[in-house]
Short mmCIF file of C-alpha atoms and ligand atoms in Angstrom, two decimals:
data_model
loop_
_atom_site.label_atom_id
_atom_site.label_comp_id
_atom_site.label_asym_id
_atom_site.label_seq_id
_atom_site.Cartn_x
_atom_site.Cartn_y
_atom_site.Cartn_z
CA MET A 268 8.12 -17.10 9.10
CA GLN A 269 7.51 -18.99 5.90
CA GLN A 270 9.84 -18.62 2.89
CA ALA A 271 8.11 -17.59 -0.31
CA PRO A 272 10.45 -17.28 -3.27
CA ILE A 273 8.95 -14.78 -5.67
CA CYS A 274 9.20 -15.18 -9.43
CA ASN A 275 10.91 -12.32 -11.19
CA PRO A 276 8.73 -10.91 -13.97
CA THR A 277 11.76 -10.10 -16.06
CA THR A 278 12.80 -13.75 -16.20
CA THR A 279 9.51 -15.59 -15.99
CA THR A 280 8.03 -16.98 -19.18
CA ALA A 281 4.54 -16.92 -17.68
CA ARG A 282 3.89 -13.34 -18.72
CA TRP A 283 0.17 -13.07 -18.15
CA TRP A 284 -0.14 -9.31 -18.53
CA SER A 285 -0.20 -7.09 -21.63
CA LYS A 286 -0.63 -3.42 -22.50
CA ASP A 287 -4.33 -3.96 -21.77
CA SER A 288 -3.51 -4.72 -18.14
CA ILE A 289 -4.15 -1.61 -16.09
CA ALA A 290 -2.15 -0.79 -12.96
CA ILE A 291 -2.92 2.14 -10.65
CA VAL A 292 -0.23 3.46 -8.31
CA THR A 293 -0.95 6.04 -5.60
CA GLY A 294 1.61 8.58 -4.39
CA ALA A 295 3.65 8.03 -7.54
CA ASN A 296 5.29 11.40 -8.09
CA LYS A 297 8.38 10.26 -6.19
CA GLY A 298 9.96 7.46 -4.16
CA ILE A 299 8.84 3.86 -4.42
CA GLY A 300 5.57 4.77 -6.18
CA TYR A 301 7.39 6.57 -8.96
CA ALA A 302 9.88 3.71 -9.35
CA LEU A 303 6.99 1.26 -9.49
CA VAL A 304 5.25 3.16 -12.30
CA LYS A 305 8.55 3.09 -14.19
CA ARG A 306 8.91 -0.65 -13.61
CA PHE A 307 5.35 -1.49 -14.68
CA ALA A 308 5.73 0.67 -17.80
CA GLN A 309 9.04 -1.01 -18.67
CA LEU A 310 7.29 -4.36 -18.36
CA GLY A 311 4.58 -3.26 -20.81
CA LEU A 312 1.53 -2.62 -18.63
CA THR A 313 -0.62 0.47 -18.91
CA VAL A 314 -0.04 2.49 -15.76
CA VAL A 315 -2.01 5.24 -14.08
CA LEU A 316 0.43 7.50 -12.23
CA THR A 317 -1.39 9.44 -9.54
CA SER A 318 -0.21 12.27 -7.36
CA ARG A 319 -2.00 14.61 -4.96
CA ASP A 320 -0.16 17.58 -6.46
CA PRO A 321 -0.89 17.82 -10.21
CA SER A 322 2.28 19.75 -10.99
CA LYS A 323 4.45 17.09 -9.31
CA GLY A 324 2.53 14.38 -11.15
CA VAL A 325 2.98 16.01 -14.55
CA LYS A 326 6.67 16.54 -13.81
CA ALA A 327 7.00 12.85 -12.93
CA VAL A 328 5.34 11.81 -16.20
CA ASP A 329 7.61 14.20 -18.12
CA SER A 330 10.67 12.62 -16.57
CA LEU A 331 9.43 9.19 -17.68
CA LYS A 332 8.92 10.57 -21.19
CA VAL A 333 12.64 11.26 -21.30
CA LEU A 334 13.15 7.52 -20.73
CA GLY A 335 10.76 6.78 -23.59
CA LEU A 336 8.14 5.30 -21.26
CA ASP A 337 5.26 7.73 -21.56
CA GLY A 338 3.38 5.75 -24.26
CA ASN A 339 1.52 3.66 -21.72
CA ILE A 340 1.42 6.03 -18.73
CA CYS A 341 -1.60 8.22 -17.88
CA PHE A 342 -1.77 10.80 -15.14
CA CYS A 343 -4.63 11.72 -12.86
CA GLN A 344 -4.66 13.84 -9.70
CA LEU A 345 -5.52 11.84 -6.59
CA ASP A 346 -5.37 12.79 -2.95
CA ILE A 347 -6.34 9.58 -1.16
CA SER A 348 -7.32 11.42 2.00
CA ASP A 349 -9.81 13.65 0.18
CA GLN A 350 -13.21 12.14 -0.59
CA ALA A 351 -13.93 14.54 -3.47
CA SER A 352 -10.58 13.78 -5.08
CA VAL A 353 -11.15 10.01 -4.76
CA ARG A 354 -14.63 10.36 -6.29
CA SER A 355 -13.38 12.41 -9.20
CA PHE A 356 -10.47 10.01 -9.77
CA VAL A 357 -12.84 7.02 -9.94
CA SER A 358 -15.13 8.80 -12.37
CA TRP A 359 -12.12 9.77 -14.55
CA PHE A 360 -10.91 6.16 -14.42
CA ARG A 361 -14.35 4.84 -15.36
CA SER A 362 -14.45 7.16 -18.38
CA LYS A 363 -11.16 5.74 -19.69
CA PHE A 364 -11.09 2.06 -18.66
CA ASP A 365 -13.52 -0.82 -18.03
CA ALA A 366 -11.62 -2.29 -15.11
CA PHE A 367 -8.32 -2.36 -13.30
CA ASP A 368 -5.93 -5.28 -12.86
CA ILE A 369 -3.59 -3.95 -10.19
CA LEU A 370 -4.01 -1.34 -7.49
CA VAL A 371 -0.93 -0.43 -5.49
CA ASN A 372 -1.86 1.54 -2.38
CA ASN A 373 1.55 3.14 -1.95
CA ALA A 374 0.82 6.73 -0.84
CA ALA A 375 1.64 7.41 2.78
CA VAL A 376 2.98 10.05 5.13
CA CYS A 377 5.28 9.87 8.10
CA PHE A 378 6.24 12.95 10.10
CA ASN A 379 8.75 11.26 12.36
CA ALA A 380 11.37 10.87 9.62
CA MET A 381 14.61 9.82 11.25
CA LYS A 382 13.89 12.14 14.19
CA GLU A 383 12.06 11.67 17.48
CA ASN A 384 8.68 9.98 17.88
CA SER A 385 6.35 12.91 17.21
CA MET A 386 2.63 12.41 17.71
CA GLU A 387 1.61 15.87 16.54
CA HIS A 388 0.32 14.62 13.22
CA ALA A 389 -1.18 11.30 14.36
CA GLU A 390 -4.60 12.07 12.88
CA THR A 391 -3.20 12.95 9.47
CA VAL A 392 -1.00 9.86 9.46
CA VAL A 393 -3.91 7.54 10.24
CA LYS A 394 -6.25 9.43 7.92
CA THR A 395 -3.81 9.05 5.01
CA ASN A 396 -2.10 5.71 5.47
CA TYR A 397 -5.11 3.72 6.66
CA TYR A 398 -8.36 5.56 5.94
CA GLY A 399 -7.06 7.03 2.65
CA SER A 400 -6.00 3.65 1.26
CA LYS A 401 -9.32 2.22 2.43
CA LEU A 402 -11.31 5.08 0.87
CA LEU A 403 -9.75 4.54 -2.54
CA THR A 404 -9.97 0.74 -2.34
CA GLU A 405 -13.69 0.82 -1.57
CA ALA A 406 -14.38 3.38 -4.29
CA ILE A 407 -12.45 1.53 -7.02
CA LEU A 408 -13.31 -2.08 -6.08
CA PRO A 409 -16.53 -2.11 -8.16
CA LEU A 410 -14.18 -1.75 -11.16
CA CYS A 411 -12.22 -4.93 -10.45
CA ARG A 412 -12.19 -7.63 -13.17
CA PRO A 413 -15.38 -9.70 -13.20
CA SER A 414 -15.24 -13.25 -11.81
CA ASN A 415 -15.26 -14.82 -15.30
CA SER A 416 -12.08 -12.96 -16.38
CA PRO A 417 -8.99 -15.03 -17.06
CA PHE A 418 -7.00 -13.00 -14.50
CA ILE A 419 -8.19 -11.76 -11.16
CA THR A 420 -7.55 -8.25 -9.89
CA ARG A 421 -4.69 -7.73 -7.45
CA ILE A 422 -4.33 -5.20 -4.66
CA LEU A 423 -0.90 -4.66 -3.17
CA ASN A 424 -0.80 -2.53 -0.03
CA ILE A 425 2.64 -1.07 0.59
CA SER A 426 2.95 -1.49 4.30
CA SER A 427 5.67 -1.83 6.90
CA ARG A 428 6.98 -4.42 9.29
CA LEU A 429 6.57 -1.67 11.91
CA GLY A 430 2.88 -2.54 11.61
CA THR A 431 3.09 -6.24 12.43
CA LEU A 432 1.20 -7.48 15.48
CA ASP A 433 4.34 -8.27 17.50
CA LYS A 434 5.00 -4.51 17.76
CA LEU A 435 1.80 -4.07 19.81
CA LYS A 436 2.04 -4.62 23.57
CA ASN A 437 -1.49 -3.55 24.45
CA THR A 438 -2.95 -7.00 25.06
CA LYS A 439 -6.57 -5.99 24.54
CA MET A 440 -5.92 -4.29 21.19
CA LYS A 441 -3.61 -7.11 20.14
CA ALA A 442 -6.28 -9.69 20.90
CA ILE A 443 -8.82 -7.78 18.79
CA LEU A 444 -6.51 -7.47 15.77
CA GLY A 445 -5.23 -11.02 16.20
CA ASP A 446 -8.68 -12.63 16.33
CA GLU A 447 -8.86 -13.51 12.63
CA LYS A 448 -12.34 -15.01 12.80
CA ARG A 449 -13.97 -11.91 14.29
CA LEU A 450 -11.75 -9.34 12.60
CA SER A 451 -13.86 -6.72 10.81
CA GLU A 452 -13.55 -3.14 9.62
CA ASP A 453 -15.56 -2.00 12.65
CA ARG A 454 -13.16 -3.70 15.03
CA ILE A 455 -10.12 -2.23 13.24
CA ASP A 456 -11.68 1.24 13.31
CA MET A 457 -12.40 0.81 17.00
CA VAL A 458 -8.71 0.06 17.70
CA VAL A 459 -7.65 3.07 15.65
CA GLY A 460 -10.21 5.21 17.50
CA VAL A 461 -8.82 4.12 20.88
CA PHE A 462 -5.31 5.02 19.71
CA LEU A 463 -6.32 8.50 18.54
CA GLN A 464 -8.18 9.09 21.80
CA ASP A 465 -5.07 8.02 23.77
CA VAL A 466 -3.05 10.52 21.74
CA LYS A 467 -5.62 13.26 22.39
CA ASP A 468 -5.62 12.48 26.11
CA GLY A 469 -1.82 12.47 26.23
CA ARG A 470 -1.56 8.91 27.55
CA TRP A 471 -0.48 6.98 24.43
CA GLU A 472 3.00 6.28 25.87
CA ARG A 473 1.52 4.20 28.71
CA GLN A 474 -0.93 2.18 26.63
CA GLY A 475 1.37 -0.35 24.92
CA TRP A 476 1.25 1.08 21.41
CA PRO A 477 4.29 0.39 19.19
CA ASP A 478 7.47 2.01 20.53
CA ILE A 479 8.87 3.62 17.41
CA TRP A 480 7.18 5.72 14.72
CA THR A 481 4.08 5.02 16.81
CA ASP A 482 1.38 6.75 14.75
CA TYR A 483 2.86 5.41 11.49
CA SER A 484 3.07 1.90 12.98
CA VAL A 485 -0.57 2.01 14.11
CA SER A 486 -1.64 3.19 10.65
CA LYS A 487 0.15 0.22 9.07
CA LEU A 488 -1.18 -2.20 11.73
CA ALA A 489 -4.66 -1.08 10.66
CA LEU A 490 -3.80 -1.35 6.95
CA ASN A 491 -2.48 -4.89 7.43
CA ALA A 492 -5.58 -5.94 9.35
CA TYR A 493 -7.87 -4.34 6.74
CA SER A 494 -5.99 -6.23 4.01
CA ARG A 495 -6.71 -9.53 5.77
CA VAL A 496 -10.41 -8.65 6.04
CA LEU A 497 -10.53 -7.79 2.33
CA ALA A 498 -8.59 -10.90 1.33
CA ARG A 499 -11.13 -13.07 3.12
CA ARG A 500 -14.15 -11.18 1.78
CA TYR A 501 -13.01 -11.24 -1.86
CA GLU A 502 -11.32 -14.64 -1.93
CA GLY A 503 -11.32 -15.94 -5.51
CA LEU A 504 -12.23 -12.53 -6.95
CA VAL A 505 -9.44 -10.22 -5.77
CA SER A 506 -5.99 -11.03 -4.38
CA VAL A 507 -4.98 -8.72 -1.51
CA ASN A 508 -1.46 -8.76 -0.10
CA CYS A 509 0.78 -6.42 1.88
CA PHE A 510 4.40 -5.69 1.16
CA CYS A 511 7.04 -4.06 3.32
CA PRO A 512 9.82 -2.83 1.02
CA GLY A 513 12.40 -2.67 3.81
CA PHE A 514 14.54 0.34 4.68
CA THR A 515 14.57 2.23 1.37
CA GLN A 516 16.33 5.45 0.31
CA THR A 517 13.44 7.88 -0.20
CA ALA A 518 12.22 11.22 1.16
CA MET A 519 10.44 9.32 3.94
CA THR A 520 13.78 8.16 5.35
CA ASP A 521 15.66 11.38 4.54
CA GLY A 522 17.43 9.45 1.77
CA GLN A 523 18.79 6.82 4.14
CA GLY A 524 18.21 3.12 3.60
CA LYS A 525 19.71 -0.19 2.55
CA HIS A 526 18.54 -0.08 -1.04
CA SER A 527 17.13 2.23 -3.68
CA ALA A 528 13.50 2.92 -4.58
CA ASP A 529 14.14 1.07 -7.87
CA ASP A 530 15.18 -2.05 -5.90
CA ALA A 531 12.07 -1.82 -3.74
CA ALA A 532 9.89 -1.30 -6.81
CA GLU A 533 11.36 -4.35 -8.51
CA MET A 534 10.35 -6.50 -5.53
CA ALA A 535 6.89 -4.92 -5.36
CA ALA A 536 6.38 -5.47 -9.10
CA SER A 537 7.38 -9.13 -8.72
CA LEU A 538 4.66 -9.56 -6.12
CA ALA A 539 2.01 -7.62 -8.01
CA LEU A 540 2.75 -9.66 -11.13
CA LEU A 541 2.97 -13.12 -9.60
CA SER A 542 1.95 -15.69 -12.16
CA PRO A 543 -1.69 -16.80 -11.70
CA SER A 544 -0.64 -20.30 -10.59
CA ARG A 545 1.40 -18.84 -7.72
CA LEU A 546 -0.94 -16.05 -6.75
CA THR A 547 -1.60 -15.71 -3.01
CA THR A 548 -3.95 -13.63 -0.90
CA GLY A 549 -3.99 -12.36 2.68
CA LYS A 550 -0.20 -12.46 2.98
CA PHE A 551 2.29 -9.99 4.37
CA TYR A 552 5.57 -9.98 2.44
CA THR A 553 8.81 -8.37 3.45
CA GLY A 554 11.56 -7.66 1.01
CA SER A 555 15.24 -6.99 1.22
CA THR A 556 17.75 -7.03 -1.60
CA THR A 557 20.11 -9.13 0.48
CA ARG A 558 17.69 -11.59 2.06
CA GLY A 559 15.13 -11.87 -0.74
CA MET A 560 11.42 -12.06 -0.15
CA HIS A 561 9.67 -13.64 2.83
CA SER A 562 6.06 -14.03 3.69
CA LYS A 563 3.94 -14.75 6.72
CA LEU A 564 0.23 -14.99 7.16
P1 LIG B 895 7.93 9.07 -0.13
O1 LIG B 895 9.08 9.19 -1.04
O2 LIG B 895 7.75 10.05 0.97
O3 LIG B 895 6.61 9.03 -1.05
C1 LIG B 895 5.33 9.06 -0.50
C2 LIG B 895 4.36 9.41 -1.60
O4 LIG B 895 3.03 9.43 -1.05
C3 LIG B 895 4.60 10.82 -2.19
O5 LIG B 895 4.36 10.79 -3.57
C4 LIG B 895 3.55 11.67 -1.47
O6 LIG B 895 3.16 12.83 -2.19
C5 LIG B 895 2.42 10.65 -1.46
N1 LIG B 895 1.32 11.04 -0.58
C6 LIG B 895 1.34 11.40 0.71
N2 LIG B 895 0.10 11.70 1.14
C7 LIG B 895 -0.72 11.52 0.08
C8 LIG B 895 -2.10 11.67 -0.11
N3 LIG B 895 -2.92 12.10 0.87
N4 LIG B 895 -2.64 11.37 -1.32
C9 LIG B 895 -1.84 10.95 -2.32
N5 LIG B 895 -0.51 10.82 -2.21
C10 LIG B 895 0.03 11.10 -1.01
O7 LIG B 895 7.91 7.67 0.60
P2 LIG B 895 8.30 6.18 0.12
O8 LIG B 895 9.39 5.72 0.98
O9 LIG B 895 8.42 6.09 -1.35
O10 LIG B 895 7.00 5.42 0.62
C11 LIG B 895 6.19 4.62 -0.23
C12 LIG B 895 5.49 3.58 0.60
O11 LIG B 895 6.46 2.67 1.16
C13 LIG B 895 4.71 4.12 1.80
O12 LIG B 895 3.51 3.41 1.94
C14 LIG B 895 5.63 3.84 2.97
O13 LIG B 895 4.92 3.76 4.18
C15 LIG B 895 6.23 2.53 2.55
N6 LIG B 895 7.48 2.16 3.22
C16 LIG B 895 8.61 2.87 3.00
C17 LIG B 895 9.79 2.48 3.63
C18 LIG B 895 11.09 3.20 3.41
O14 LIG B 895 12.10 2.82 4.05
N7 LIG B 895 11.15 4.22 2.54
C19 LIG B 895 9.81 1.36 4.48
C20 LIG B 895 8.63 0.66 4.70
C21 LIG B 895 7.48 1.07 4.05
P3 LIG B 895 3.90 14.27 -1.93
O15 LIG B 895 5.16 14.25 -2.75
O16 LIG B 895 2.90 15.24 -2.41
O17 LIG B 895 4.19 14.36 -0.46
#
């Protein structure tokens, strides 16, 4: 694993962004997404806080108002797993802004929590964490900054180290996802399809899928692979990286974790705001408040 010290946007002098820089955060009514909106707003970007439940989204914006941060925060409903919602979000966005600078695909579900490995909701997990992030990315990508802009658009996919290739023991599936040259969306979708079929047929436990939080891990494996495909396809136009925030105290972990959502958001913001001279693409970063930030290809 290769060390990659990340510049802290609060201390760097290379502040490339302004209030005209637009950041979109999905699943931002609570947890890491909410903390990230707060962080971006504190740093002076314009932020679009999205939430699948409008009342939760408005409540989140109201709570940021109390902190005096609402001036540069907009709200729009967005359920990433619902095509109609994604379409209406993109048309709303287009009516307000020319382009976006940062997209953070943060929204995700996990039904295992700190309990047993339940596969009951595997389809929803994959549909949200992988296909939902992909749906939004494809719909909003035409609104990335043009190639002659001073700053290129950034996509940060909030992922998990549970979705790294070493967690997969199925040699055939591992070979497909590990074959960088031939990796494509079709091949990723095929792997995901095999997984969902194994779940349907009740044989997923014997097929070498990740041992813990299996459906969640597969969804993040797919998201990581998709990020590498995108990074290659849009090299020079869009930077695409993944970030695992580490074990963080949110609803997803029943409040357990090694650090707060604010800590995780600070690390995510540092990555999303890397100065242009240090900007990377196609990387998977892991963060921890004690060990700092690491990256591997
Ligand atoms: P969280 O507190 O449960 O927040 C998840 C957010 O995603 C909520 O706002 C939720 O909305 C939203 N969401 C779920 N399905 C959605 C959909 N279809 N459309 C739009 N929004 C949707 O979890 P978190 O810990 O902050 O997780 C944030 C990200 O970090 C996730 O990608 C997660 O996989 C990743 N992560 C977390 C940890 C950790 O230890 N917490 C570790 C590694 C990675 P509702 O409130 O309506 O449910």
